[in-house]
Amino acid sequence: METHGCVVFFFFFSRPCVRERRIHFVLLISRQGKVRLTKWYSTYSKKERSKVLRELSGVILTRGPRLCNFVEWRGLKVVYKRYASLYFCMCIDPDGNELEILEIIHHYVEVLDRYFGSVCELDLIYNFHKAYYILDEILISGELQESSKRTVVRSVAAQDSLVEAAKEQTGSTISNIIAHAAK
Amino acid sequence: MNPFSSGTRLRDMIRAIRACKTAAEERAVVRKECAAIRAAINENDQDYRHRNLAKLMFIHMLGYPTHFGQMECLKLIASTGFPEKRIGYLGLMLLLDERQEVLMLVTNSLKQDLNHSNQYIVGLALCALGNISSAEMARDLAPDVERLLQFRDPNIRKKAALCSIRIIKKVPDLAENFMNPASSLLKEKHHGVLITGVQLCTDLCKVSSEALEYFRENCIEGLVKTLRDIANSPYSPEYDIAGITDPFLHIRLLKLLRILGQGDADASDCMTDILAQVASRTESNKNAGNAILYECVETIMSIEDNGGLRVLAINILGRFLSNRDNNIRYVGLNMLMKAIMVDAKAVQRHRATILECVKDSDASIQKRALELVYLLVNESNVKPLTKELIEYLEVSDQEFKGDITAKICSLVEKFSPAKIWYIDQMLKVLSEAGNFVKDEVWHALIIVISNASDLHGYTVRALYRVLQASTEQESLVRVAVWCVGEYGDMLVNNVGMLDIEEPITVTESDAVDAMEVAIKCQRLGLTTKAMALIALFKLSSRFPSCSERIKDIIVQNKRSLVLELQQRSIEISCILQKHQNIRSALVERMPILDEKTFSGRKAGSLPTAVSTSSIIPCNLPNGIGKPAAAPIGDLLDLSSDDAPPAPVSSGGDFLQDLLGVDLSPASAPSGTSQSPKTGTDVLLDLLSIGTSPSVQSSSSAIDILSSSHDNKAPVANLNGLASHSSLSANATSPASSAGMMDLLDGTGAITQKHEENGPAYPSLVAYESSTLRMTFNFSRQPGNLQTTFIQATFTNLSPNVYNDFLFQAAVPKFLQLHLDPASSNTLPASGNGSITQCLKVTNTQHGKKSLVMRIRIAYKTNDKDALEEGQINNFPRDL
């Protein structure tokens, strides 16, 4: 019996992703469906990521205003909350504490607000990397890192000033170069 | 490098992209930017590397490919400055994930940065490692992270703690290294470190029982004290949320206590006081407080039994249910679902409130509440709860009707105290939401009706009443049509009146009217119309006065464009015109349908799937296996009748007619007449008239059967025929709707076996585990020995439903495999249905090599992924 021939499996769907994080991903989606921030703490392939974004923005953006902030989706739960024109979404396991996630979302929003000074969507578009830096000070690997807003803002600000300091240095080197070129 | 060559600033690019009116414009801008960035990468431009990466991240977020920037991340991380590293690590986390090989290249940089003198750089490295580390990286860098758990700055300690969680999840063997440093984190005052430390301990407990024991012994008292301190702490602005100091810390402490208390009475004892305090004193008017209560209830439910606390917890959930905030109601329902396992009685007390939630305007809440109600139902409360649900069904949203109908049907079936109640409830459901009812459900209803012989009259009259009111719900019409066909005489003569019934006057022609409506109504589907035709056929003998009218109605359908209807009406009118003598015997009432046989057959399983235990072929003198099970023989009332031979043989004729058979030898070889031929075999078999001269022409078929009797095929073969014959028999009644629609298909399939004049292949249990069985049925096309059609039937042997069911197969090179889509991707529990999927295998080395196949079956059960694999080597040899 020939069993050693080339045995090829036909995979019709990508393999289900491994669930091991508390928060699987964080999404910021604008009311128009534009993605403003994505942070994946569980492993999702590129294809899966765009599918998640497509599906979820379809589900969440169409939900009525008075409904609860939880959506059951593919065996997981998505907790979302709308702040002005932005939807903040976090995906958790079905037995996670949804109310706490709402608090984490609010915590993030408050930190953003302190950092930017009454934050708006445009701040998050032009300074998207800052939004990521702040998120990285709040969550690592889908787990909460810091419950004090002041500590988070301070830490980000300290790193910003390190960048500023370095910029001033390079700024002066560049002006040196220009000065050189002008000669 | 020319500093002006690197194009626009990040801000300008974002502005340019946002200014785009169309997707095409946006693509053009992005393409131009990407080209510039690629050029810069090729030139190895250093001054603008971080700006380019920032741009790439933005482009990535818009969904464009940015893989070409991955190496830039590594270069930036490897550079010395903080700004470069900061953007480099951000890019690393954004553009890469743990599965990419590139990631391995960064391990070295990470190691250096974990030991960097600048603590912010250490922080960046920890953050990146925590977010995307793979198992290999976790192993390589674990010692560095472990060391950083004792770093002087708390901001690094907390990052290291979360990073450790990732490491022990990736490599659980490393857990014991982290036990000691983790337990010292629990003594910290810094909230960030405490939160992450508690979290680390929780995860350590999950991966290592040793750690669990260790923390139980050494840390419970400390944790209880920490929780008490934080719960009693005065206002502290830094951590205050809605009047509560650091709810996040509360929640994490409660979670760790839960794990420590679970299954350990002493540990549970230590924490009861503080749990009682948190449960009773936490403010519940804000979300933060409720989040703590949520966690506290969960902990109380999980730790070892303490009656007083549980009452407190369930009461909290009761308060949740009456909260006006949707979110709180939703989690309340969710928690009650878990609580029901612990204390069903306490949950029952909130039944009324839960029922209210089924009617909530929020779909998420409705769904949860319905599931909870479903769990709450038992024998004692099934009646009031079903009544409530059915009442609600009348006003519920269209999208929700499917769910709710399925649940009601399942409840009614499971807990029905009496048949009459079952029938009543099902009629209500069918008339309210019949279009949402699955086929199995109304099939089951027919079986129940058939078995409740004292209720036949009552049922048919009730059905007639609702049918008069509306024909909108198709499955209701089907059941009604079937019952009128079977029990029409009881409808007209008020036979078997129950005391509770109101008398109803229905004339014979009224009943025929109802059937005519069903046939002529545009909205109703083929199955219904076909059933109505059969019902009319049956009524023709029950109502002699209407027989002319019935004949007219049937004749009208002879011109139907739908083949099925055309054929049926031609066949039926033929019987009505030419075979009056046997008509009454043919349209006898259906024998009582066997519930067991049905449940084995429902959900579209193949005829051959009928188990040998329910129909045992026994040998008759003429060598034809005859099914012993009563229904088929009884159907024609011939087995017990001492009917004269003449009607029997003309019965043979008629049956040939019925199936449109022309048995003349000239047409027999042609492909199209093959199928009826088999049908005749079956009927010969059925009528035990194998010796009748009128059927000589089909003796070859009998030969096949008798000759194959000695090899291994017959059991399956006869089974196939036996059950097939039951299908054909059922064609005179709609009891088996599968039979109705599949009649022709089914015959065709069996024909294929016969046409080869070779042995038919027995069905094969190709794979069987404790949870799943897969059966293969084989068939071939005539003249093509290489190609085998396999119908795979999957049966769920576990008590849980399988979702996202996916069957995959692989074959060696000499075989070609084609898979058709499966009949469904949901497999009901406990063999209550099956999935079928057709495979076509072409064996290019037919005769030399046998089939072989590897299979893989993936599905979800209880939200967990399951995978079963196997290899099939026991295919019949000559396939």
Coordinates of N, CA, C and O in Angstrom, one line a residue, chain A residues 1-3 6-13 15-16 19-22 36-39 41 43-46 48-49 63 66-70 72 75 77 95-100 102-104 107 122 125-126 128-129 132-133 136-137 140-141 143-148 150-151 156 158-160 162-163 166, chain B residues 11 14-15 18 54 57-58 61 82-83 86-87 90 93-94 97-99 118 120 127 130-131 155 158-159 162 166 169-170 190 192 195-196 199 238-239 241 246 248 251-252 255 287-288 290-291 294-295 326-327 330-331 334 362 364 367-368 806 808-812 814 819 849 852 854 856 863 865 871:
Chain A
M1 N 0.8 -1.2 0.0 CA 0.0 0.0 0.0 C 0.9 1.3 0.0 O 1.8 1.4 0.8
E2 N 0.6 2.1 -0.9 CA 1.4 3.3 -1.0 C 0.9 4.4 -0.1 O -0.2 5.0 -0.3
T3 N 1.6 4.6 0.9 CA 1.2 5.7 1.8 C 2.3 6.8 1.9 O 2.1 7.8 2.5
C6 N 3.4 11.8 -1.8 CA 3.3 13.2 -1.3 C 1.9 13.4 -0.7 O 0.9 13.4 -1.4
V7 N 1.8 13.4 0.6 CA 0.5 13.6 1.2 C 0.3 15.1 1.5 O 1.0 15.7 2.4
V8 N -0.6 15.6 0.8 CA -0.8 17.1 0.9 C -2.2 17.3 1.6 O -3.2 16.8 1.1
F9 N -2.2 18.0 2.6 CA -3.5 18.4 3.2 C -4.1 19.6 2.5 O -3.3 20.6 2.3
F10 N -5.3 19.6 2.3 CA -5.9 20.8 1.7 C -6.5 21.6 2.9 O -7.5 21.2 3.5
F11 N -6.0 22.8 3.1 CA -6.6 23.6 4.2 C -7.5 24.6 3.6 O -7.1 25.4 2.7
F12 N -8.7 24.6 4.1 CA -9.7 25.5 3.5 C -9.8 26.8 4.4 O -10.2 27.8 3.9
F13 N -9.4 26.6 5.6 CA -9.5 27.8 6.5 C -8.2 27.9 7.2 O -7.5 26.9 7.5
R15 N -5.8 28.2 10.3 CA -5.8 27.5 11.6 C -6.4 28.5 12.7 O -6.0 29.7 12.7
P16 N -7.2 28.0 13.6 CA -7.7 28.9 14.6 C -6.6 29.5 15.5 O -5.6 28.8 15.8
R19 N -5.6 31.2 21.9 CA -6.1 32.3 22.8 C -5.3 32.1 24.1 O -5.4 31.1 24.7
E20 N -4.6 33.1 24.5 CA -3.9 33.0 25.7 C -3.8 34.3 26.4 O -3.3 34.4 27.5
R21 N -4.2 35.4 25.8 CA -4.1 36.7 26.5 C -5.4 37.1 27.1 O -6.4 36.7 26.7
R22 N -5.2 38.0 28.0 CA -6.5 38.5 28.6 C -7.2 39.4 27.7 O -8.4 39.3 27.4
R36 N -8.0 53.7 13.5 CA -7.1 54.7 14.0 C -6.0 54.0 14.9 O -5.0 54.7 15.1
L37 N -6.2 52.9 15.4 CA -5.2 52.2 16.1 C -5.5 50.7 16.2 O -6.7 50.4 16.4
T38 N -4.5 49.9 16.0 CA -4.8 48.4 16.2 C -3.6 47.9 17.0 O -2.4 48.2 16.7
K39 N -3.9 47.1 18.1 CA -2.8 46.5 18.8 C -3.2 45.1 19.1 O -4.3 44.8 19.6
Y41 N -2.5 41.6 20.8 CA -1.8 40.9 21.8 C -1.8 39.4 21.6 O -0.9 38.7 22.1
T43 N -1.9 36.2 18.6 CA -1.4 36.1 17.3 C -2.5 36.0 16.3 O -3.3 35.1 16.3
Y44 N -2.5 36.9 15.4 CA -3.4 36.9 14.2 C -2.6 37.1 13.0 O -1.8 38.0 12.9
S45 N -2.9 36.3 11.9 CA -2.2 36.5 10.7 C -2.8 37.8 10.1 O -3.8 38.3 10.5
K46 N -2.1 38.3 9.0 CA -2.5 39.5 8.4 C -3.9 39.4 7.9 O -4.7 40.3 8.0
E48 N -6.3 37.4 8.9 CA -7.2 37.3 10.0 C -7.4 38.7 10.6 O -8.6 39.1 10.9
R49 N -6.3 39.5 10.6 CA -6.5 40.9 11.2 C -7.5 41.7 10.4 O -8.3 42.3 10.9
R63 N -24.5 49.2 15.8 CA -25.3 49.0 17.0 C -26.0 50.3 17.4 O -25.4 51.3 17.3
R66 N -28.5 52.8 22.6 CA -28.9 52.4 24.0 C -28.6 51.0 24.3 O -29.0 50.5 25.4
L67 N -27.9 50.3 23.5 CA -27.7 48.9 23.7 C -26.4 48.7 24.7 O -25.7 49.7 24.9
C68 N -26.3 47.5 25.2 CA -25.1 47.3 26.1 C -23.8 47.3 25.3 O -23.8 47.2 24.0
N69 N -22.7 47.5 26.0 CA -21.4 47.7 25.3 C -20.7 46.5 25.0 O -19.5 46.5 24.8
F70 N -21.4 45.3 25.0 CA -20.7 44.1 24.7 C -21.3 43.4 23.5 O -22.5 43.4 23.3
E72 N -21.0 39.7 21.4 CA -20.4 38.4 21.4 C -20.1 38.1 20.0 O -20.9 38.3 19.1
G75 N -17.2 33.5 19.5 CA -16.8 32.8 20.8 C -16.0 33.7 21.7 O -15.7 33.3 22.8
K77 N -15.6 37.9 23.4 CA -16.5 39.1 23.7 C -15.7 40.4 23.3 O -14.5 40.5 23.6
D95 N -15.2 34.6 29.4 CA -15.4 34.7 30.8 C -14.7 35.8 31.5 O -14.6 35.9 32.7
G96 N -14.2 36.8 30.7 CA -13.5 37.9 31.3 C -14.5 38.9 31.9 O -15.7 38.8 31.7
N97 N -14.0 39.8 32.7 CA -14.8 40.8 33.4 C -15.1 42.0 32.5 O -14.2 42.9 32.3
E98 N -16.2 42.0 31.8 CA -16.5 43.1 30.9 C -16.5 44.5 31.5 O -16.1 45.5 30.9
L99 N -17.0 44.5 32.7 CA -17.1 45.9 33.4 C -15.7 46.4 33.6 O -15.5 47.6 33.5
E100 N -14.8 45.5 34.0 CA -13.5 46.0 34.2 C -12.8 46.5 32.9 O -12.1 47.6 32.9
L102 N -14.4 47.9 30.5 CA -14.9 49.3 30.3 C -14.1 50.3 31.1 O -13.8 51.4 30.6
E103 N -13.7 49.9 32.3 CA -12.9 50.8 33.1 C -11.5 51.0 32.5 O -11.0 52.1 32.5
I104 N -11.0 49.9 31.9 CA -9.6 50.1 31.3 C -9.7 51.0 30.1 O -8.8 51.8 29.9
H107 N -9.9 54.4 31.4 CA -8.6 54.8 31.9 C -7.7 55.2 30.8 O -7.1 56.3 30.9
L122 N -8.4 64.1 15.7 CA -7.3 64.5 14.9 C -5.9 64.3 15.6 O -4.9 64.0 15.0
I125 N -4.9 61.0 15.0 CA -4.4 60.7 13.7 C -3.0 61.2 13.4 O -2.1 60.4 13.0
Y126 N -2.8 62.5 13.8 CA -1.5 63.0 13.5 C -0.4 62.5 14.5 O 0.8 62.5 14.2
F128 N -0.5 59.4 15.9 CA -0.9 58.0 16.2 C 0.2 57.3 17.0 O -0.1 56.5 17.9
H129 N 1.5 57.6 16.7 CA 2.5 56.9 17.5 C 2.5 57.2 19.0 O 2.7 56.4 19.8
Y132 N 0.1 55.0 20.6 CA 0.6 53.7 20.8 C 1.6 53.7 22.1 O 1.5 52.8 22.9
Y133 N 2.4 54.8 22.1 CA 3.3 54.8 23.3 C 2.5 54.8 24.6 O 2.9 54.2 25.6
D136 N 1.2 51.5 25.3 CA 2.2 50.6 25.8 C 2.6 50.8 27.2 O 3.2 49.9 27.9
E137 N 2.3 52.0 27.7 CA 2.5 52.2 29.2 C 1.3 51.7 30.0 O 1.4 51.7 31.2
I140 N 0.6 45.7 28.7 CA 1.6 44.9 28.0 C 1.1 43.5 27.9 O 0.5 43.0 28.9
S141 N 1.2 43.0 26.7 CA 0.8 41.6 26.5 C -0.7 41.4 26.9 O -1.1 40.4 27.4
E143 N -2.3 42.8 29.4 CA -2.5 42.8 30.8 C -2.3 44.3 31.3 O -1.4 45.0 30.7
L144 N -3.1 44.7 32.3 CA -2.9 46.1 32.8 C -1.6 46.3 33.5 O -1.2 45.4 34.3
Q145 N -1.0 47.4 33.2 CA 0.3 47.6 33.7 C 0.3 48.7 34.8 O 1.1 48.6 35.8
E146 N -0.5 49.6 34.7 CA -0.5 50.8 35.6 C -1.9 51.3 35.8 O -2.6 51.6 34.9
S147 N -2.2 51.5 37.1 CA -3.6 52.1 37.4 C -3.5 53.6 37.7 O -4.6 54.2 37.9
S148 N -2.3 54.1 37.7 CA -2.2 55.6 38.0 C -2.0 56.3 36.7 O -1.1 56.1 36.0
R150 N -1.4 59.4 36.5 CA -0.3 60.4 36.6 C 1.0 59.7 36.2 O 1.9 60.2 35.5
T151 N 1.2 58.4 36.7 CA 2.4 57.7 36.4 C 2.6 57.5 34.9 O 3.7 57.6 34.4
V156 N 5.5 58.7 29.9 CA 5.5 59.0 28.4 C 6.2 60.4 28.2 O 7.0 60.6 27.3
A158 N 8.5 61.8 30.1 CA 9.9 61.6 30.3 C 10.6 61.1 29.0 O 11.6 61.6 28.6
Q159 N 9.9 60.1 28.4 CA 10.5 59.6 27.2 C 10.5 60.6 26.0 O 11.4 60.7 25.2
D160 N 9.4 61.4 26.0 CA 9.3 62.5 25.0 C 10.4 63.4 25.1 O 11.0 63.9 24.1
L162 N 13.3 62.9 26.4 CA 14.5 62.3 25.9 C 14.7 62.4 24.4 O 15.7 62.7 23.8
V163 N 13.5 62.2 23.7 CA 13.5 62.4 22.2 C 13.8 63.8 21.8 O 14.6 64.1 20.9
A166 N 17.4 64.6 22.1 CA 18.2 64.0 21.0 C 18.0 64.8 19.8 O 18.9 65.0 19.0
Chain B
R11 N 3.7 64.5 9.1 CA 2.5 65.2 9.2 C 1.9 65.6 7.8 O 0.7 65.5 7.5
I14 N 0.4 62.5 6.2 CA -1.0 62.2 6.7 C -2.0 63.2 6.2 O -3.1 62.8 5.7
R15 N -1.6 64.4 6.1 CA -2.5 65.4 5.6 C -2.8 65.1 4.1 O -4.0 65.2 3.7
R18 N -5.2 62.3 3.9 CA -6.5 62.6 4.4 C -7.3 63.5 3.4 O -8.5 63.5 3.3
A54 N 7.9 55.7 10.7 CA 6.7 56.2 11.2 C 5.6 56.3 10.1 O 4.5 55.9 10.3
M57 N 4.3 52.9 9.3 CA 3.3 52.4 10.3 C 1.9 53.0 10.0 O 0.9 52.3 10.1
F58 N 1.9 54.3 9.6 CA 0.6 54.8 9.3 C 0.0 54.1 8.0 O -1.2 53.8 8.0
M61 N -1.4 50.9 8.9 CA -2.7 51.0 9.5 C -3.8 51.1 8.5 O -4.9 50.7 8.8
F82 N 18.0 56.9 21.8 CA 16.7 56.5 22.3 C 15.6 56.8 21.3 O 14.7 55.9 21.1
P83 N 15.5 57.9 20.6 CA 14.4 58.1 19.6 C 14.3 57.0 18.6 O 13.2 56.6 18.2
R86 N 13.0 53.9 20.2 CA 11.6 54.0 20.5 C 10.7 53.7 19.3 O 9.8 52.9 19.4
I87 N 11.1 54.4 18.2 CA 10.2 54.1 17.0 C 10.5 52.7 16.4 O 9.6 52.1 15.9
L90 N 8.5 50.3 18.4 CA 7.0 50.4 18.0 C 6.7 49.8 16.7 O 5.8 49.0 16.6
M93 N 6.7 46.0 17.0 CA 5.4 45.4 17.5 C 4.3 45.6 16.5 O 3.3 44.8 16.6
L94 N 4.3 46.6 15.7 CA 3.2 46.9 14.8 C 3.3 46.1 13.5 O 2.3 45.5 13.0
D97 N 4.8 40.0 13.7 CA 4.2 39.3 14.9 C 5.1 38.1 15.2 O 6.1 37.9 14.5
E98 N 4.8 37.4 16.2 CA 5.7 36.4 16.7 C 6.0 35.3 15.7 O 7.0 34.6 15.9
R99 N 5.3 35.2 14.7 CA 5.5 34.1 13.8 C 6.6 34.4 12.7 O 6.9 33.5 12.0
N118 N 20.3 53.0 30.4 CA 19.2 53.9 30.4 C 17.9 53.1 30.7 O 17.5 52.2 29.9
Y120 N 14.8 53.8 30.4 CA 13.7 53.8 29.4 C 14.0 52.9 28.3 O 13.0 52.3 27.7
C127 N 8.8 46.0 27.1 CA 7.5 46.1 26.5 C 7.4 45.3 25.2 O 6.4 44.5 25.0
G130 N 7.4 41.6 25.9 CA 6.2 41.2 26.5 C 5.1 41.1 25.5 O 4.2 40.2 25.6
N131 N 5.1 41.9 24.4 CA 4.1 41.9 23.5 C 4.2 40.9 22.4 O 3.2 40.4 21.8
N155 N 8.9 51.2 37.7 CA 8.4 51.1 36.4 C 9.0 50.0 35.6 O 8.3 49.4 34.7
K158 N 7.4 46.5 37.1 CA 6.1 46.1 36.7 C 6.1 45.6 35.2 O 5.4 44.7 34.9
K159 N 7.0 46.3 34.4 CA 7.1 45.8 33.0 C 7.7 44.4 33.0 O 7.2 43.5 32.2
L162 N 5.0 41.7 33.9 CA 4.1 41.4 32.8 C 4.8 40.6 31.7 O 4.3 39.7 31.1
R166 N 4.2 36.6 30.0 CA 4.3 36.1 28.6 C 5.3 34.9 28.5 O 5.1 33.9 27.9
K169 N 3.8 31.7 30.0 CA 2.8 31.2 29.1 C 3.4 30.5 27.9 O 2.9 29.5 27.5
K170 N 4.5 31.1 27.4 CA 5.1 30.5 26.3 C 5.9 29.2 26.7 O 6.0 28.3 25.9
H190 N 4.0 50.1 45.7 CA 3.7 50.7 44.4 C 2.5 49.9 43.7 O 2.7 48.7 43.4
G192 N 1.3 49.9 40.6 CA 1.6 49.3 39.3 C 2.3 47.9 39.6 O 2.0 46.9 38.9
I195 N -0.1 45.4 41.2 CA -1.1 44.9 40.2 C -0.4 43.8 39.3 O -1.0 42.7 39.1
T196 N 0.7 44.2 38.7 CA 1.4 43.2 37.8 C 1.9 42.0 38.6 O 1.8 40.9 38.1
Q199 N -1.0 39.8 39.2 CA -1.3 39.1 37.9 C -0.3 38.0 37.6 O -0.7 36.9 37.2
E238 N -4.8 59.8 43.4 CA -4.1 59.2 42.3 C -4.8 57.9 41.7 O -4.7 57.6 40.5
Y239 N -5.4 57.2 42.6 CA -6.0 55.9 42.2 C -7.5 55.9 42.3 O -8.1 54.8 42.0
I241 N -11.3 56.0 41.5 CA -12.3 55.9 40.5 C -13.6 55.8 41.1 O -13.9 54.9 41.8
D246 N -8.5 52.4 43.5 CA -7.9 51.4 42.6 C -8.7 50.2 42.4 O -8.4 49.1 42.9
F248 N -8.9 48.4 39.9 CA -8.1 47.4 39.2 C -7.4 46.5 40.1 O -7.3 45.3 39.9
I251 N -9.8 44.1 41.8 CA -10.2 43.0 40.9 C -9.1 42.0 40.8 O -9.4 40.8 40.9
R252 N -7.9 42.4 40.7 CA -6.8 41.4 40.5 C -6.6 40.6 41.8 O -6.3 39.4 41.8
K255 N -9.2 38.1 42.0 CA -9.0 37.0 41.1 C -8.0 36.0 41.6 O -8.2 34.8 41.5
N287 N -20.0 52.1 37.5 CA -19.5 50.9 36.8 C -18.3 50.3 37.6 O -18.2 49.1 37.7
A288 N -17.4 51.1 38.1 CA -16.2 50.6 38.8 C -16.6 49.7 39.9 O -16.0 48.6 40.1
N290 N -19.4 48.1 40.4 CA -20.0 46.9 39.9 C -19.0 45.9 39.3 O -19.1 44.7 39.4
A291 N -17.9 46.5 38.7 CA -16.9 45.6 38.2 C -16.2 44.8 39.4 O -15.9 43.6 39.3
Y294 N -18.8 42.2 40.6 CA -18.7 41.1 39.6 C -17.6 40.1 39.9 O -17.9 38.9 40.1
E295 N -16.4 40.7 40.2 CA -15.3 39.8 40.4 C -15.5 39.1 41.8 O -15.2 37.9 42.0
N326 N -27.9 48.6 30.9 CA -27.9 47.4 30.1 C -26.7 46.5 30.4 O -26.7 45.3 30.4
N327 N -25.5 47.2 30.5 CA -24.3 46.5 30.8 C -24.4 45.6 32.0 O -24.0 44.5 32.0
Y330 N -26.6 42.7 31.5 CA -26.0 41.7 30.7 C -25.0 40.8 31.5 O -25.1 39.6 31.5
V331 N -24.2 41.5 32.3 CA -23.2 40.6 33.1 C -24.0 39.9 34.2 O -23.6 38.8 34.5
N334 N -25.1 36.8 32.6 CA -23.9 35.9 32.4 C -23.5 35.2 33.6 O -23.2 34.0 33.6
D362 N -32.4 44.9 23.8 CA -31.0 44.7 23.4 C -30.7 43.2 23.0 O -31.0 42.4 23.8
S364 N -28.1 41.5 22.6 CA -27.1 40.7 23.5 C -27.8 40.2 24.7 O -27.5 39.1 25.2
K367 N -30.4 37.4 24.1 CA -29.8 36.1 23.8 C -29.3 35.4 25.1 O -29.6 34.3 25.3
R368 N -28.7 36.2 25.9 CA -28.2 35.7 27.2 C -29.4 35.2 28.0 O -29.3 34.1 28.6
L806 N -15.2 21.1 10.3 CA -14.5 21.1 9.0 C -13.8 19.8 8.8 O -13.0 19.4 9.6
Q808 N -11.2 17.7 6.4 CA -10.2 17.8 5.4 C -9.7 16.4 5.1 O -9.6 15.6 6.0
A809 N -9.3 16.2 3.8 CA -8.8 14.9 3.5 C -7.6 15.1 2.6 O -7.5 16.1 1.9
A810 N -6.7 14.2 2.6 CA -5.5 14.2 1.8 C -5.2 12.8 1.2 O -5.5 11.8 1.9
V811 N -4.7 12.8 0.0 CA -4.5 11.5 -0.6 C -3.1 11.5 -1.3 O -2.5 12.5 -1.5
P812 N -2.5 10.3 -1.5 CA -1.2 10.2 -2.2 C -1.4 10.7 -3.6 O -2.5 10.8 -4.1
F814 N -1.1 9.3 -6.5 CA -1.8 8.5 -7.6 C -3.3 8.7 -7.5 O -4.0 8.2 -8.3
L819 N -13.4 17.5 -3.1 CA -14.4 17.5 -2.0 C -15.5 18.5 -2.3 O -15.2 19.6 -2.7
K849 N -3.3 -0.3 -7.1 CA -3.2 0.2 -5.8 C -4.6 0.4 -5.2 O -5.5 0.8 -6.0
V852 N -6.3 5.1 -0.3 CA -5.8 5.4 1.0 C -6.0 6.8 1.3 O -6.0 7.6 0.3
R854 N -5.8 10.2 4.2 CA -5.6 10.8 5.6 C -6.7 11.8 5.8 O -7.0 12.5 4.9
R856 N -8.5 14.7 8.5 CA -8.4 15.6 9.6 C -9.7 16.3 9.8 O -10.3 16.8 8.9
D863 N -16.7 25.9 22.8 CA -15.8 27.0 22.5 C -14.4 26.6 22.5 O -13.5 27.4 22.5
D865 N -11.3 24.4 20.6 CA -11.0 23.8 19.3 C -10.6 22.4 19.5 O -9.9 22.0 20.5
Q871 N -6.0 7.9 9.6 CA -5.6 7.4 8.3 C -6.6 6.3 8.0 O -6.8 5.4 8.8

